[in-house]
Coordinates of C-alpha atoms in Angstrom, one line a residue:
M1 CA 62.7 158.4 62.4
R2 CA 66.1 158.8 60.7
S3 CA 67.4 161.0 63.5
T4 CA 66.3 158.5 66.2
F5 CA 68.1 155.8 64.3
L6 CA 71.3 157.9 64.0
T7 CA 71.1 158.7 67.8
I8 CA 70.7 155.0 68.7
A9 CA 73.6 154.1 66.3
A10 CA 75.8 156.8 67.7
A11 CA 75.0 155.7 71.3
A12 CA 75.7 152.0 70.4
A13 CA 79.1 153.0 68.8
L14 CA 80.1 155.0 71.9
T15 CA 79.1 152.1 74.2
A16 CA 81.0 149.6 72.1
G17 CA 84.0 151.8 72.3
A18 CA 83.8 152.1 76.1
V19 CA 83.4 148.4 76.5
H20 CA 86.5 147.7 74.4
A21 CA 88.6 150.5 75.9
Q22 CA 92.3 149.7 76.1
P23 CA 93.9 149.8 79.5
A24 CA 96.1 152.7 80.2
T25 CA 99.8 152.1 80.8
Y26 CA 101.5 153.4 83.9
A27 CA 105.2 153.4 84.9
V28 CA 106.0 152.6 88.6
D29 CA 107.4 155.7 90.3
P30 CA 110.4 154.5 92.3
T31 CA 110.3 157.6 94.6
H32 CA 106.8 156.7 95.8
T33 CA 107.0 152.9 95.7
F34 CA 108.4 150.8 98.5
A35 CA 108.1 147.2 99.5
T36 CA 108.8 146.5 103.1
F37 CA 108.8 143.3 105.1
E38 CA 108.3 142.5 108.8
I39 CA 109.2 139.4 110.7
S40 CA 109.0 138.8 114.5
H41 CA 112.3 138.4 116.3
F42 CA 111.6 135.9 119.1
G43 CA 108.3 137.6 119.9
A44 CA 110.3 140.5 121.5
S45 CA 110.6 142.9 118.6
V46 CA 110.0 143.0 114.9
N47 CA 112.7 143.1 112.2
R48 CA 111.9 145.4 109.3
G49 CA 113.5 146.1 106.0
R50 CA 112.7 147.4 102.5
F51 CA 114.0 147.1 99.0
D52 CA 115.3 150.4 97.7
K53 CA 115.7 149.6 94.0
K54 CA 112.5 148.6 92.1
E55 CA 110.8 149.1 88.8
G56 CA 107.6 148.0 87.1
T57 CA 104.6 148.8 85.0
V58 CA 100.8 148.8 85.6
Q59 CA 98.1 148.3 83.0
F60 CA 94.8 149.6 84.3
D61 CA 91.4 149.8 82.7
K62 CA 89.2 151.7 85.2
A63 CA 86.0 151.2 83.3
G64 CA 86.6 147.5 82.8
K65 CA 88.0 147.1 86.4
T66 CA 90.9 145.0 85.0
G67 CA 94.6 145.4 85.0
K68 CA 98.0 143.9 85.4
V69 CA 100.9 144.9 87.7
E70 CA 104.5 143.8 87.2
L71 CA 106.8 144.9 90.0
T72 CA 110.5 143.8 90.2
L73 CA 112.4 144.2 93.5
H74 CA 116.2 144.2 93.5
I75 CA 117.0 142.0 96.5
D76 CA 120.6 143.2 96.7
S77 CA 119.1 146.7 97.6
V78 CA 117.7 145.4 100.9
N79 CA 117.9 148.1 103.5
T80 CA 117.3 147.4 107.2
G81 CA 119.4 150.2 108.5
T82 CA 122.0 147.8 109.7
A83 CA 124.7 146.9 107.1
P84 CA 125.8 143.5 108.7
F85 CA 122.1 142.4 108.7
D86 CA 121.7 143.5 105.1
K87 CA 124.7 141.5 104.1
H88 CA 123.4 138.4 105.9
L89 CA 120.0 138.8 104.2
Q90 CA 121.8 138.9 100.8
S91 CA 123.9 135.8 101.6
A92 CA 123.2 132.2 100.6
D93 CA 121.7 131.7 104.0
I94 CA 118.6 133.8 103.2
F95 CA 118.0 135.4 99.8
D96 CA 121.1 134.3 97.9
T97 CA 121.3 137.4 95.8
A98 CA 124.3 136.1 93.8
K99 CA 121.9 133.5 92.3
F100 CA 118.6 135.3 92.7
P101 CA 119.1 139.0 92.4
T102 CA 115.5 140.0 92.0
A103 CA 112.0 139.1 93.3
K104 CA 108.9 139.7 91.1
F105 CA 105.2 140.2 91.6
V106 CA 102.9 139.8 88.6
G107 CA 99.2 140.5 89.5
D108 CA 96.5 140.1 86.9
K109 CA 93.3 139.8 88.9
F110 CA 91.8 143.0 90.3
T111 CA 89.0 142.7 92.8
F112 CA 86.5 145.5 93.4
E113 CA 83.7 146.3 95.7
G114 CA 81.7 148.7 93.6
D115 CA 84.3 151.2 92.3
K116 CA 86.7 150.5 95.2
L117 CA 89.8 148.4 94.5
T118 CA 90.1 145.9 97.4
A119 CA 92.8 143.4 96.2
V120 CA 95.2 142.4 93.5
S121 CA 96.0 138.7 93.1
G122 CA 98.8 137.1 91.2
N123 CA 102.1 135.3 91.6
L124 CA 105.2 136.3 93.7
T125 CA 108.6 134.8 92.7
I126 CA 111.4 134.7 95.3
K127 CA 114.5 132.6 94.9
G128 CA 113.1 131.1 91.7
K129 CA 110.0 129.7 93.4
T130 CA 106.6 131.1 92.5
Q131 CA 103.5 131.1 94.7
P132 CA 100.1 132.7 94.5
V133 CA 99.7 135.9 96.6
T134 CA 96.8 138.3 97.1
L135 CA 97.7 141.9 98.1
K136 CA 94.9 143.5 100.1
A137 CA 94.3 147.1 99.2
N138 CA 94.2 149.3 102.4
Q139 CA 93.7 152.3 100.1
F140 CA 93.8 153.1 96.4
A141 CA 93.2 156.2 94.4
C142 CA 94.0 157.9 91.1
Y143 CA 94.7 161.7 90.9
D144 CA 96.0 164.3 88.6
S145 CA 99.5 165.2 89.8
P146 CA 100.0 169.0 89.8
M147 CA 103.7 168.5 89.6
L148 CA 103.9 165.9 86.8
K149 CA 100.8 167.1 84.9
R150 CA 99.7 163.5 84.5
E151 CA 97.5 161.0 86.2
V152 CA 99.0 158.9 89.0
C153 CA 97.3 155.8 90.4
G154 CA 98.5 154.2 93.6
G155 CA 97.8 152.5 96.8
D156 CA 98.9 150.8 100.0
F157 CA 98.7 147.0 99.9
E158 CA 99.6 144.2 102.3
T159 CA 99.9 140.4 102.5
T160 CA 101.4 137.8 104.7
I161 CA 103.4 135.0 103.2
D162 CA 105.0 131.7 104.4
R163 CA 108.6 132.4 103.5
T164 CA 109.5 128.7 103.6
A165 CA 107.3 128.2 100.5
F166 CA 109.9 130.3 98.7
G167 CA 112.9 128.4 100.1
V168 CA 113.7 131.2 102.7
D169 CA 114.1 128.8 105.6
Y170 CA 116.9 130.4 107.7
G171 CA 116.2 130.6 111.4
V172 CA 113.1 128.4 111.5
Q173 CA 115.2 125.9 113.5
Y174 CA 115.9 128.7 116.0
G175 CA 112.3 129.6 116.4
F176 CA 111.9 132.5 113.9
P177 CA 108.4 132.4 112.4
K178 CA 107.6 131.3 108.9
N179 CA 105.2 134.1 108.3
V180 CA 106.4 137.4 107.0
R181 CA 104.2 140.5 106.5
I182 CA 104.8 142.5 103.3
V183 CA 103.6 146.0 102.9
A184 CA 103.7 147.5 99.4
Q185 CA 103.2 151.2 98.7
I186 CA 102.9 151.7 95.0
E187 CA 102.4 154.7 92.8
A188 CA 102.5 154.7 89.0
V189 CA 102.5 157.5 86.5
K190 CA 100.3 157.3 83.3
Q191 CA 102.4 157.2 80.2

């Protein structure tokens, strides 16, 4: 009887510990993390660019299926492959990097289907304006990195935003669309 009680007590203690597990902390790996954007150019082609400088952290509790992502993008690191276009994107016409040097995504709602992460929802801030955004997970996985000898979690995410909601209005009067597709490739290393 006593051993049964001890077994039940030990199982209860282990279960309580699992339920109250602390999320693990991960640092965004800038060499495997990119945020790119796409906007149609008069329906003929698609302009694309990315932000080369970024940093952030991820808190992730796999068992509890919860977490928080904070990703900061340095807008002055925009790279389209065309220097004059990069300069125009940084100007007051578009991103106004002199006043708003960074954009930030803070996601604190993780959505799962079973054990598969399907989306991360939160707030995106561009040019001092914050709007809710949901990043759909096209893929997501955690793995033990043979090079880093640590766990890495990451995925490929996408969303489409109305850029005018953030005060990025340039070109609407010429027929450029309001919608911009954002694709975010994120990997973060367990600390």
